[in-house]
Amino acid sequence: MSKTQNIQVCLVSDLFSNYTLSKNCIVVVVDLLRATSVISTAFHYGVKEVIPVSTLDAAKKYLNKLNTIVAAERNAESIDGFDYGNSPFQYMNNDIKDKTLVLTTTNGTKAIQIAKDYHVITASFINIDAVAKYLLDSDRDILILCSGWKGVFNLEDSIFAGHLINQLISIKEMNINCDSVLVSLELFKNAKGDYFQFLANSAHRKRLKHLNIEKDTIFCLNPDISSKIIPVLKNGKLEKLNL
Ligand code: MLT
């Protein structure tokens, strides 16, 4: 008899330490615009592993290493001196195949580090179906960790959380005793599937539009690729989860 899984949402990664989690809880990190969408895209195009690092200095140490791509983003912009930035379109090529990707972003890689002592996987709309199946089959408690933006709430990660939760509870009863789950579901329902429109006035969509990279928003909200790969954190590296 499978136990009723407990599900929670942490709306901003800085609040993660306030949550009480069971030892085997699965932490699903999402930074929809764009870090976890980039991670899913990179794995889809054949990258071997992703090393998330918190600082630019930590990332610099990997520059010029063999079979390694070093990518950096701050405030949604690429950083000079690094191989790649944080646009999923940069990873849609065969050059990255079998390479190690070292990635540092403003929020997404920070959220992964915050949760590193738990069983961490990363999610996006690219791998959401595989993630949902894995979570349902796991019989483990779940916490969806929204990266947010520099310590404050963002809409896109929370809508994704609501979308994923809706997918889960449509199939299996879950134990919900977390208002952040309820608000994520309300956001999901109010967006009525048109996330791009719903996010019209959101801070990060406007930020990316201002930088002329709204195509990244359009892709991350409704990707034209789908992947069964679930990145899982092991010894500080995101690897493909062996299912
Ligand atoms: C982040 O990690 O904060 C975001 O992915 C920022 C971005 O690259 O848009």
mmCIF file with all atom_site columns, N, CA, C and O in Angstrom, residues 26-31 35-41 43 50 52 103 108-109 111-113 119-128 130-132 134-135 145 147 160 164 227-233 237-239 241:
data_model
loop_
_atom_site.group_PDB
_atom_site.id
_atom_site.type_symbol
_atom_site.label_atom_id
_atom_site.label_alt_id
_atom_site.label_comp_id
_atom_site.label_asym_id
_atom_site.label_entity_id
_atom_site.label_seq_id
_atom_site.pdbx_PDB_ins_code
_atom_site.Cartn_x
_atom_site.Cartn_y
_atom_site.Cartn_z
_atom_site.occupancy
_atom_site.B_iso_or_equiv
_atom_site.pdbx_formal_charge
_atom_site.auth_seq_id
_atom_site.auth_comp_id
_atom_site.auth_asym_id
_atom_site.auth_atom_id
_atom_site.pdbx_PDB_model_num
ATOM 1   N N  . ILE A 1 26  ? 11.854 14.472 -1.883  1.00 0.00 ? 26  ILE A N  1
ATOM 2   C CA . ILE A 1 26  ? 12.432 14.869 -3.181  1.00 0.00 ? 26  ILE A CA 1
ATOM 3   C C  . ILE A 1 26  ? 12.227 16.375 -3.344  1.00 0.00 ? 26  ILE A C  1
ATOM 4   O O  . ILE A 1 26  ? 11.100 16.861 -3.232  1.00 0.00 ? 26  ILE A O  1
ATOM 5   N N  . VAL A 1 27  ? 13.312 17.096 -3.576  1.00 0.00 ? 27  VAL A N  1
ATOM 6   C CA . VAL A 1 27  ? 13.231 18.536 -3.795  1.00 0.00 ? 27  VAL A CA 1
ATOM 7   C C  . VAL A 1 27  ? 13.335 18.788 -5.298  1.00 0.00 ? 27  VAL A C  1
ATOM 8   O O  . VAL A 1 27  ? 14.324 18.426 -5.940  1.00 0.00 ? 27  VAL A O  1
ATOM 9   N N  . VAL A 1 28  ? 12.283 19.359 -5.852  1.00 0.00 ? 28  VAL A N  1
ATOM 10  C CA . VAL A 1 28  ? 12.221 19.647 -7.291  1.00 0.00 ? 28  VAL A CA 1
ATOM 11  C C  . VAL A 1 28  ? 12.542 21.123 -7.486  1.00 0.00 ? 28  VAL A C  1
ATOM 12  O O  . VAL A 1 28  ? 11.728 21.988 -7.171  1.00 0.00 ? 28  VAL A O  1
ATOM 13  N N  . VAL A 1 29  ? 13.747 21.403 -7.979  1.00 0.00 ? 29  VAL A N  1
ATOM 14  C CA . VAL A 1 29  ? 14.149 22.799 -8.176  1.00 0.00 ? 29  VAL A CA 1
ATOM 15  C C  . VAL A 1 29  ? 13.661 23.289 -9.541  1.00 0.00 ? 29  VAL A C  1
ATOM 16  O O  . VAL A 1 29  ? 13.824 22.610 -10.543 1.00 0.00 ? 29  VAL A O  1
ATOM 17  N N  . VAL A 1 30  ? 13.016 24.454 -9.499  1.00 0.00 ? 30  VAL A N  1
ATOM 18  C CA . VAL A 1 30  ? 12.585 25.054 -10.772 1.00 0.00 ? 30  VAL A CA 1
ATOM 19  C C  . VAL A 1 30  ? 13.038 26.504 -10.829 1.00 0.00 ? 30  VAL A C  1
ATOM 20  O O  . VAL A 1 30  ? 12.887 27.274 -9.893  1.00 0.00 ? 30  VAL A O  1
ATOM 21  N N  . ASP A 1 31  ? 13.646 26.837 -11.954 1.00 0.00 ? 31  ASP A N  1
ATOM 22  C CA . ASP A 1 31  ? 13.933 28.228 -12.321 1.00 0.00 ? 31  ASP A CA 1
ATOM 23  C C  . ASP A 1 31  ? 13.576 28.289 -13.800 1.00 0.00 ? 31  ASP A C  1
ATOM 24  O O  . ASP A 1 31  ? 14.432 28.129 -14.667 1.00 0.00 ? 31  ASP A O  1
ATOM 25  N N  . ALA A 1 35  ? 17.170 28.984 -15.931 1.00 0.00 ? 35  ALA A N  1
ATOM 26  C CA . ALA A 1 35  ? 18.230 28.015 -15.590 1.00 0.00 ? 35  ALA A CA 1
ATOM 27  C C  . ALA A 1 35  ? 17.803 26.556 -15.746 1.00 0.00 ? 35  ALA A C  1
ATOM 28  O O  . ALA A 1 35  ? 18.519 25.772 -16.385 1.00 0.00 ? 35  ALA A O  1
ATOM 29  N N  . THR A 1 36  ? 16.649 26.157 -15.178 1.00 0.00 ? 36  THR A N  1
ATOM 30  C CA . THR A 1 36  ? 16.325 24.720 -15.286 1.00 0.00 ? 36  THR A CA 1
ATOM 31  C C  . THR A 1 36  ? 15.831 24.357 -16.693 1.00 0.00 ? 36  THR A C  1
ATOM 32  O O  . THR A 1 36  ? 15.928 23.195 -17.099 1.00 0.00 ? 36  THR A O  1
ATOM 33  N N  . SER A 1 37  ? 15.365 25.374 -17.433 1.00 0.00 ? 37  SER A N  1
ATOM 34  C CA . SER A 1 37  ? 15.043 25.096 -18.847 1.00 0.00 ? 37  SER A CA 1
ATOM 35  C C  . SER A 1 37  ? 16.341 24.895 -19.639 1.00 0.00 ? 37  SER A C  1
ATOM 36  O O  . SER A 1 37  ? 16.431 24.028 -20.512 1.00 0.00 ? 37  SER A O  1
ATOM 37  N N  . VAL A 1 38  ? 17.366 25.678 -19.290 1.00 0.00 ? 38  VAL A N  1
ATOM 38  C CA . VAL A 1 38  ? 18.688 25.520 -19.926 1.00 0.00 ? 38  VAL A CA 1
ATOM 39  C C  . VAL A 1 38  ? 19.270 24.151 -19.586 1.00 0.00 ? 38  VAL A C  1
ATOM 40  O O  . VAL A 1 38  ? 19.789 23.445 -20.453 1.00 0.00 ? 38  VAL A O  1
ATOM 41  N N  . ILE A 1 39  ? 19.163 23.751 -18.323 1.00 0.00 ? 39  ILE A N  1
ATOM 42  C CA . ILE A 1 39  ? 19.719 22.452 -17.901 1.00 0.00 ? 39  ILE A CA 1
ATOM 43  C C  . ILE A 1 39  ? 19.042 21.309 -18.658 1.00 0.00 ? 39  ILE A C  1
ATOM 44  O O  . ILE A 1 39  ? 19.696 20.404 -19.183 1.00 0.00 ? 39  ILE A O  1
ATOM 45  N N  . SER A 1 40  ? 17.706 21.380 -18.785 1.00 0.00 ? 40  SER A N  1
ATOM 46  C CA . SER A 1 40  ? 16.991 20.338 -19.544 1.00 0.00 ? 40  SER A CA 1
ATOM 47  C C  . SER A 1 40  ? 17.398 20.347 -21.016 1.00 0.00 ? 40  SER A C  1
ATOM 48  O O  . SER A 1 40  ? 17.595 19.289 -21.621 1.00 0.00 ? 40  SER A O  1
ATOM 49  N N  . THR A 1 41  ? 17.555 21.537 -21.578 1.00 0.00 ? 41  THR A N  1
ATOM 50  C CA . THR A 1 41  ? 17.954 21.638 -22.990 1.00 0.00 ? 41  THR A CA 1
ATOM 51  C C  . THR A 1 41  ? 19.349 21.064 -23.199 1.00 0.00 ? 41  THR A C  1
ATOM 52  O O  . THR A 1 41  ? 19.589 20.292 -24.137 1.00 0.00 ? 41  THR A O  1
ATOM 53  N N  . PHE A 1 43  ? 20.934 18.791 -21.434 1.00 0.00 ? 43  PHE A N  1
ATOM 54  C CA . PHE A 1 43  ? 20.914 17.323 -21.360 1.00 0.00 ? 43  PHE A CA 1
ATOM 55  C C  . PHE A 1 43  ? 20.257 16.726 -22.602 1.00 0.00 ? 43  PHE A C  1
ATOM 56  O O  . PHE A 1 43  ? 20.689 15.699 -23.123 1.00 0.00 ? 43  PHE A O  1
ATOM 57  N N  . VAL A 1 50  ? 26.113 18.442 -15.455 1.00 0.00 ? 50  VAL A N  1
ATOM 58  C CA . VAL A 1 50  ? 26.080 19.892 -15.201 1.00 0.00 ? 50  VAL A CA 1
ATOM 59  C C  . VAL A 1 50  ? 26.562 20.138 -13.769 1.00 0.00 ? 50  VAL A C  1
ATOM 60  O O  . VAL A 1 50  ? 26.040 19.540 -12.825 1.00 0.00 ? 50  VAL A O  1
ATOM 61  N N  . PRO A 1 52  ? 26.550 22.821 -11.087 1.00 0.00 ? 52  PRO A N  1
ATOM 62  C CA . PRO A 1 52  ? 26.028 24.145 -10.718 1.00 0.00 ? 52  PRO A CA 1
ATOM 63  C C  . PRO A 1 52  ? 26.935 24.789 -9.682  1.00 0.00 ? 52  PRO A C  1
ATOM 64  O O  . PRO A 1 52  ? 27.276 24.161 -8.667  1.00 0.00 ? 52  PRO A O  1
ATOM 65  N N  . LEU A 1 103 ? 27.836 25.713 -14.705 1.00 0.00 ? 103 LEU A N  1
ATOM 66  C CA . LEU A 1 103 ? 26.818 26.756 -14.867 1.00 0.00 ? 103 LEU A CA 1
ATOM 67  C C  . LEU A 1 103 ? 26.658 27.545 -13.579 1.00 0.00 ? 103 LEU A C  1
ATOM 68  O O  . LEU A 1 103 ? 26.532 26.968 -12.490 1.00 0.00 ? 103 LEU A O  1
ATOM 69  N N  . GLY A 1 108 ? 18.966 30.250 -10.140 1.00 0.00 ? 108 GLY A N  1
ATOM 70  C CA . GLY A 1 108 ? 18.705 28.819 -10.274 1.00 0.00 ? 108 GLY A CA 1
ATOM 71  C C  . GLY A 1 108 ? 19.778 27.959 -9.642  1.00 0.00 ? 108 GLY A C  1
ATOM 72  O O  . GLY A 1 108 ? 19.466 27.029 -8.872  1.00 0.00 ? 108 GLY A O  1
ATOM 73  N N  . THR A 1 109 ? 21.040 28.254 -9.910  1.00 0.00 ? 109 THR A N  1
ATOM 74  C CA . THR A 1 109 ? 22.103 27.409 -9.345  1.00 0.00 ? 109 THR A CA 1
ATOM 75  C C  . THR A 1 109 ? 22.226 27.638 -7.837  1.00 0.00 ? 109 THR A C  1
ATOM 76  O O  . THR A 1 109 ? 22.595 26.734 -7.086  1.00 0.00 ? 109 THR A O  1
ATOM 77  N N  . ALA A 1 111 ? 19.617 28.078 -5.878  1.00 0.00 ? 111 ALA A N  1
ATOM 78  C CA . ALA A 1 111 ? 18.549 27.243 -5.294  1.00 0.00 ? 111 ALA A CA 1
ATOM 79  C C  . ALA A 1 111 ? 19.002 25.782 -5.196  1.00 0.00 ? 111 ALA A C  1
ATOM 80  O O  . ALA A 1 111 ? 18.734 25.103 -4.188  1.00 0.00 ? 111 ALA A O  1
ATOM 81  N N  . ILE A 1 112 ? 19.706 25.318 -6.209  1.00 0.00 ? 112 ILE A N  1
ATOM 82  C CA . ILE A 1 112 ? 20.200 23.924 -6.189  1.00 0.00 ? 112 ILE A CA 1
ATOM 83  C C  . ILE A 1 112 ? 21.164 23.733 -5.022  1.00 0.00 ? 112 ILE A C  1
ATOM 84  O O  . ILE A 1 112 ? 21.076 22.760 -4.264  1.00 0.00 ? 112 ILE A O  1
ATOM 85  N N  . GLN A 1 113 ? 22.040 24.709 -4.833  1.00 0.00 ? 113 GLN A N  1
ATOM 86  C CA . GLN A 1 113 ? 23.006 24.618 -3.719  1.00 0.00 ? 113 GLN A CA 1
ATOM 87  C C  . GLN A 1 113 ? 22.289 24.640 -2.371  1.00 0.00 ? 113 GLN A C  1
ATOM 88  O O  . GLN A 1 113 ? 22.637 23.907 -1.450  1.00 0.00 ? 113 GLN A O  1
ATOM 89  N N  . HIS A 1 119 ? 17.481 15.067 -1.747  1.00 0.00 ? 119 HIS A N  1
ATOM 90  C CA . HIS A 1 119 ? 17.452 14.416 -3.068  1.00 0.00 ? 119 HIS A CA 1
ATOM 91  C C  . HIS A 1 119 ? 16.908 15.438 -4.063  1.00 0.00 ? 119 HIS A C  1
ATOM 92  O O  . HIS A 1 119 ? 15.705 15.677 -4.112  1.00 0.00 ? 119 HIS A O  1
ATOM 93  N N  . VAL A 1 120 ? 17.805 16.073 -4.814  1.00 0.00 ? 120 VAL A N  1
ATOM 94  C CA . VAL A 1 120 ? 17.435 17.198 -5.679  1.00 0.00 ? 120 VAL A CA 1
ATOM 95  C C  . VAL A 1 120 ? 17.340 16.762 -7.133  1.00 0.00 ? 120 VAL A C  1
ATOM 96  O O  . VAL A 1 120 ? 18.237 16.102 -7.657  1.00 0.00 ? 120 VAL A O  1
ATOM 97  N N  . ILE A 1 121 ? 16.230 17.125 -7.757  1.00 0.00 ? 121 ILE A N  1
ATOM 98  C CA . ILE A 1 121 ? 16.096 16.998 -9.215  1.00 0.00 ? 121 ILE A CA 1
ATOM 99  C C  . ILE A 1 121 ? 15.708 18.365 -9.754  1.00 0.00 ? 121 ILE A C  1
ATOM 100 O O  . ILE A 1 121 ? 15.253 19.222 -9.002  1.00 0.00 ? 121 ILE A O  1
ATOM 101 N N  . THR A 1 122 ? 15.921 18.573 -11.055 1.00 0.00 ? 122 THR A N  1
ATOM 102 C CA . THR A 1 122 ? 15.524 19.854 -11.645 1.00 0.00 ? 122 THR A CA 1
ATOM 103 C C  . THR A 1 122 ? 14.420 19.630 -12.679 1.00 0.00 ? 122 THR A C  1
ATOM 104 O O  . THR A 1 122 ? 14.370 18.578 -13.337 1.00 0.00 ? 122 THR A O  1
ATOM 105 N N  . ALA A 1 123 ? 13.545 20.605 -12.782 1.00 0.00 ? 123 ALA A N  1
ATOM 106 C CA . ALA A 1 123 ? 12.366 20.462 -13.650 1.00 0.00 ? 123 ALA A CA 1
ATOM 107 C C  . ALA A 1 123 ? 12.143 21.709 -14.493 1.00 0.00 ? 123 ALA A C  1
ATOM 108 O O  . ALA A 1 123 ? 12.522 22.824 -14.114 1.00 0.00 ? 123 ALA A O  1
ATOM 109 N N  . SER A 1 124 ? 11.503 21.472 -15.631 1.00 0.00 ? 124 SER A N  1
ATOM 110 C CA . SER A 1 124 ? 11.104 22.548 -16.544 1.00 0.00 ? 124 SER A CA 1
ATOM 111 C C  . SER A 1 124 ? 9.955  21.987 -17.365 1.00 0.00 ? 124 SER A C  1
ATOM 112 O O  . SER A 1 124 ? 9.589  20.808 -17.222 1.00 0.00 ? 124 SER A O  1
ATOM 113 N N  . PHE A 1 125 ? 9.398  22.775 -18.268 1.00 0.00 ? 125 PHE A N  1
ATOM 114 C CA . PHE A 1 125 ? 8.332  22.233 -19.107 1.00 0.00 ? 125 PHE A CA 1
ATOM 115 C C  . PHE A 1 125 ? 8.882  21.222 -20.118 1.00 0.00 ? 125 PHE A C  1
ATOM 116 O O  . PHE A 1 125 ? 8.132  20.452 -20.722 1.00 0.00 ? 125 PHE A O  1
ATOM 117 N N  . ILE A 1 126 ? 10.199 21.191 -20.266 1.00 0.00 ? 126 ILE A N  1
ATOM 118 C CA . ILE A 1 126 ? 10.809 20.233 -21.199 1.00 0.00 ? 126 ILE A CA 1
ATOM 119 C C  . ILE A 1 126 ? 10.723 18.809 -20.654 1.00 0.00 ? 126 ILE A C  1
ATOM 120 O O  . ILE A 1 126 ? 10.481 17.861 -21.391 1.00 0.00 ? 126 ILE A O  1
ATOM 121 N N  . ASN A 1 127 ? 10.916 18.660 -19.361 1.00 0.00 ? 127 ASN A N  1
ATOM 122 C CA . ASN A 1 127 ? 10.917 17.304 -18.776 1.00 0.00 ? 127 ASN A CA 1
ATOM 123 C C  . ASN A 1 127 ? 9.793  17.092 -17.766 1.00 0.00 ? 127 ASN A C  1
ATOM 124 O O  . ASN A 1 127 ? 9.839  16.141 -16.976 1.00 0.00 ? 127 ASN A O  1
ATOM 125 N N  . ILE A 1 128 ? 8.772  17.922 -17.774 1.00 0.00 ? 128 ILE A N  1
ATOM 126 C CA . ILE A 1 128 ? 7.735  17.890 -16.719 1.00 0.00 ? 128 ILE A CA 1
ATOM 127 C C  . ILE A 1 128 ? 6.986  16.561 -16.678 1.00 0.00 ? 128 ILE A C  1
ATOM 128 O O  . ILE A 1 128 ? 6.674  16.050 -15.593 1.00 0.00 ? 128 ILE A O  1
ATOM 129 N N  . ALA A 1 130 ? 8.140  13.547 -17.458 1.00 0.00 ? 130 ALA A N  1
ATOM 130 C CA . ALA A 1 130 ? 9.029  12.546 -16.839 1.00 0.00 ? 130 ALA A CA 1
ATOM 131 C C  . ALA A 1 130 ? 9.149  12.803 -15.346 1.00 0.00 ? 130 ALA A C  1
ATOM 132 O O  . ALA A 1 130 ? 9.115  11.863 -14.529 1.00 0.00 ? 130 ALA A O  1
ATOM 133 N N  . VAL A 1 131 ? 9.237  14.060 -14.961 1.00 0.00 ? 131 VAL A N  1
ATOM 134 C CA . VAL A 1 131 ? 9.333  14.422 -13.535 1.00 0.00 ? 131 VAL A CA 1
ATOM 135 C C  . VAL A 1 131 ? 8.058  14.007 -12.802 1.00 0.00 ? 131 VAL A C  1
ATOM 136 O O  . VAL A 1 131 ? 8.106  13.394 -11.728 1.00 0.00 ? 131 VAL A O  1
ATOM 137 N N  . ALA A 1 132 ? 6.904  14.276 -13.398 1.00 0.00 ? 132 ALA A N  1
ATOM 138 C CA . ALA A 1 132 ? 5.633  13.935 -12.749 1.00 0.00 ? 132 ALA A CA 1
ATOM 139 C C  . ALA A 1 132 ? 5.538  12.423 -12.535 1.00 0.00 ? 132 ALA A C  1
ATOM 140 O O  . ALA A 1 132 ? 5.183  11.959 -11.438 1.00 0.00 ? 132 ALA A O  1
ATOM 141 N N  . TYR A 1 134 ? 7.968  10.264 -12.308 1.00 0.00 ? 134 TYR A N  1
ATOM 142 C CA . TYR A 1 134 ? 8.961  9.857  -11.288 1.00 0.00 ? 134 TYR A CA 1
ATOM 143 C C  . TYR A 1 134 ? 8.439  10.161 -9.885  1.00 0.00 ? 134 TYR A C  1
ATOM 144 O O  . TYR A 1 134 ? 8.527  9.341  -8.973  1.00 0.00 ? 134 TYR A O  1
ATOM 145 N N  . LEU A 1 135 ? 7.866  11.345 -9.711  1.00 0.00 ? 135 LEU A N  1
ATOM 146 C CA . LEU A 1 135 ? 7.352  11.741 -8.393  1.00 0.00 ? 135 LEU A CA 1
ATOM 147 C C  . LEU A 1 135 ? 6.190  10.843 -7.961  1.00 0.00 ? 135 LEU A C  1
ATOM 148 O O  . LEU A 1 135 ? 6.130  10.378 -6.823  1.00 0.00 ? 135 LEU A O  1
ATOM 149 N N  . LEU A 1 145 ? 10.795 23.537 -5.120  1.00 0.00 ? 145 LEU A N  1
ATOM 150 C CA . LEU A 1 145 ? 11.557 24.709 -4.687  1.00 0.00 ? 145 LEU A CA 1
ATOM 151 C C  . LEU A 1 145 ? 11.643 25.720 -5.838  1.00 0.00 ? 145 LEU A C  1
ATOM 152 O O  . LEU A 1 145 ? 12.341 25.482 -6.835  1.00 0.00 ? 145 LEU A O  1
ATOM 153 N N  . SER A 1 147 ? 12.854 29.059 -7.470  1.00 0.00 ? 147 SER A N  1
ATOM 154 C CA . SER A 1 147 ? 14.048 29.871 -7.266  1.00 0.00 ? 147 SER A CA 1
ATOM 155 C C  . SER A 1 147 ? 13.708 31.308 -6.892  1.00 0.00 ? 147 SER A C  1
ATOM 156 O O  . SER A 1 147 ? 14.355 31.915 -6.042  1.00 0.00 ? 147 SER A O  1
ATOM 157 N N  . PHE A 1 160 ? 4.551  27.323 -12.651 1.00 0.00 ? 160 PHE A N  1
ATOM 158 C CA . PHE A 1 160 ? 5.057  25.984 -12.989 1.00 0.00 ? 160 PHE A CA 1
ATOM 159 C C  . PHE A 1 160 ? 4.741  25.007 -11.851 1.00 0.00 ? 160 PHE A C  1
ATOM 160 O O  . PHE A 1 160 ? 4.285  23.877 -12.079 1.00 0.00 ? 160 PHE A O  1
ATOM 161 N N  . LEU A 1 164 ? 2.580  21.608 -12.242 1.00 0.00 ? 164 LEU A N  1
ATOM 162 C CA . LEU A 1 164 ? 3.084  20.275 -11.872 1.00 0.00 ? 164 LEU A CA 1
ATOM 163 C C  . LEU A 1 164 ? 2.197  19.640 -10.806 1.00 0.00 ? 164 LEU A C  1
ATOM 164 O O  . LEU A 1 164 ? 1.830  18.468 -10.893 1.00 0.00 ? 164 LEU A O  1
ATOM 165 N N  . SER A 1 227 ? 11.792 16.019 -23.120 1.00 0.00 ? 227 SER A N  1
ATOM 166 C CA . SER A 1 227 ? 12.872 15.118 -22.706 1.00 0.00 ? 227 SER A CA 1
ATOM 167 C C  . SER A 1 227 ? 12.422 14.241 -21.549 1.00 0.00 ? 227 SER A C  1
ATOM 168 O O  . SER A 1 227 ? 11.693 14.688 -20.665 1.00 0.00 ? 227 SER A O  1
ATOM 169 N N  . LYS A 1 228 ? 12.886 12.997 -21.578 1.00 0.00 ? 228 LYS A N  1
ATOM 170 C CA . LYS A 1 228 ? 12.606 12.099 -20.458 1.00 0.00 ? 228 LYS A CA 1
ATOM 171 C C  . LYS A 1 228 ? 13.740 12.150 -19.419 1.00 0.00 ? 228 LYS A C  1
ATOM 172 O O  . LYS A 1 228 ? 13.722 11.442 -18.426 1.00 0.00 ? 228 LYS A O  1
ATOM 173 N N  . ILE A 1 229 ? 14.726 13.003 -19.692 1.00 0.00 ? 229 ILE A N  1
ATOM 174 C CA . ILE A 1 229 ? 15.890 13.073 -18.796 1.00 0.00 ? 229 ILE A CA 1
ATOM 175 C C  . ILE A 1 229 ? 15.546 13.895 -17.557 1.00 0.00 ? 229 ILE A C  1
ATOM 176 O O  . ILE A 1 229 ? 15.067 15.024 -17.659 1.00 0.00 ? 229 ILE A O  1
ATOM 177 N N  . ILE A 1 230 ? 15.793 13.289 -16.385 1.00 0.00 ? 230 ILE A N  1
ATOM 178 C CA . ILE A 1 230 ? 15.610 13.989 -15.113 1.00 0.00 ? 230 ILE A CA 1
ATOM 179 C C  . ILE A 1 230 ? 16.994 14.224 -14.510 1.00 0.00 ? 230 ILE A C  1
ATOM 180 O O  . ILE A 1 230 ? 17.661 13.266 -14.108 1.00 0.00 ? 230 ILE A O  1
ATOM 181 N N  . PRO A 1 231 ? 17.460 15.472 -14.482 1.00 0.00 ? 231 PRO A N  1
ATOM 182 C CA . PRO A 1 231 ? 18.756 15.760 -13.859 1.00 0.00 ? 231 PRO A CA 1
ATOM 183 C C  . PRO A 1 231 ? 18.656 15.573 -12.335 1.00 0.00 ? 231 PRO A C  1
ATOM 184 O O  . PRO A 1 231 ? 17.723 16.098 -11.713 1.00 0.00 ? 231 PRO A O  1
ATOM 185 N N  . VAL A 1 232 ? 19.586 14.781 -11.766 1.00 0.00 ? 232 VAL A N  1
ATOM 186 C CA . VAL A 1 232 ? 19.592 14.546 -10.313 1.00 0.00 ? 232 VAL A CA 1
ATOM 187 C C  . VAL A 1 232 ? 20.958 14.939 -9.764  1.00 0.00 ? 232 VAL A C  1
ATOM 188 O O  . VAL A 1 232 ? 21.988 14.725 -10.414 1.00 0.00 ? 232 VAL A O  1
ATOM 189 N N  . LEU A 1 233 ? 20.943 15.572 -8.596  1.00 0.00 ? 233 LEU A N  1
ATOM 190 C CA . LEU A 1 233 ? 22.190 16.069 -8.000  1.00 0.00 ? 233 LEU A CA 1
ATOM 191 C C  . LEU A 1 233 ? 22.889 14.940 -7.234  1.00 0.00 ? 233 LEU A C  1
ATOM 192 O O  . LEU A 1 233 ? 22.298 14.340 -6.327  1.00 0.00 ? 233 LEU A O  1
ATOM 193 N N  . LYS A 1 237 ? 27.135 17.324 -8.623  1.00 0.00 ? 237 LYS A N  1
ATOM 194 C CA . LYS A 1 237 ? 26.940 17.374 -10.081 1.00 0.00 ? 237 LYS A CA 1
ATOM 195 C C  . LYS A 1 237 ? 25.528 16.907 -10.438 1.00 0.00 ? 237 LYS A C  1
ATOM 196 O O  . LYS A 1 237 ? 25.026 15.936 -9.836  1.00 0.00 ? 237 LYS A O  1
ATOM 197 N N  . LEU A 1 238 ? 24.931 17.541 -11.421 1.00 0.00 ? 238 LEU A N  1
ATOM 198 C CA . LEU A 1 238 ? 23.657 17.069 -11.957 1.00 0.00 ? 238 LEU A CA 1
ATOM 199 C C  . LEU A 1 238 ? 23.949 16.035 -13.035 1.00 0.00 ? 238 LEU A C  1
ATOM 200 O O  . LEU A 1 238 ? 24.654 16.327 -14.004 1.00 0.00 ? 238 LEU A O  1
ATOM 201 N N  . GLU A 1 239 ? 23.429 14.829 -12.809 1.00 0.00 ? 239 GLU A N  1
ATOM 202 C CA . GLU A 1 239 ? 23.609 13.739 -13.778 1.00 0.00 ? 239 GLU A CA 1
ATOM 203 C C  . GLU A 1 239 ? 22.237 13.262 -14.224 1.00 0.00 ? 239 GLU A C  1
ATOM 204 O O  . GLU A 1 239 ? 21.234 13.582 -13.597 1.00 0.00 ? 239 GLU A O  1
ATOM 205 N N  . LEU A 1 241 ? 19.256 10.955 -14.196 1.00 0.00 ? 241 LEU A N  1
ATOM 206 C CA . LEU A 1 241 ? 18.727 9.972  -13.251 1.00 0.00 ? 241 LEU A CA 1
ATOM 207 C C  . LEU A 1 241 ? 18.531 8.655  -13.984 1.00 0.00 ? 241 LEU A C  1
ATOM 208 O O  . LEU A 1 241 ? 17.922 8.616  -15.050 1.00 0.00 ? 241 LEU A O  1
#
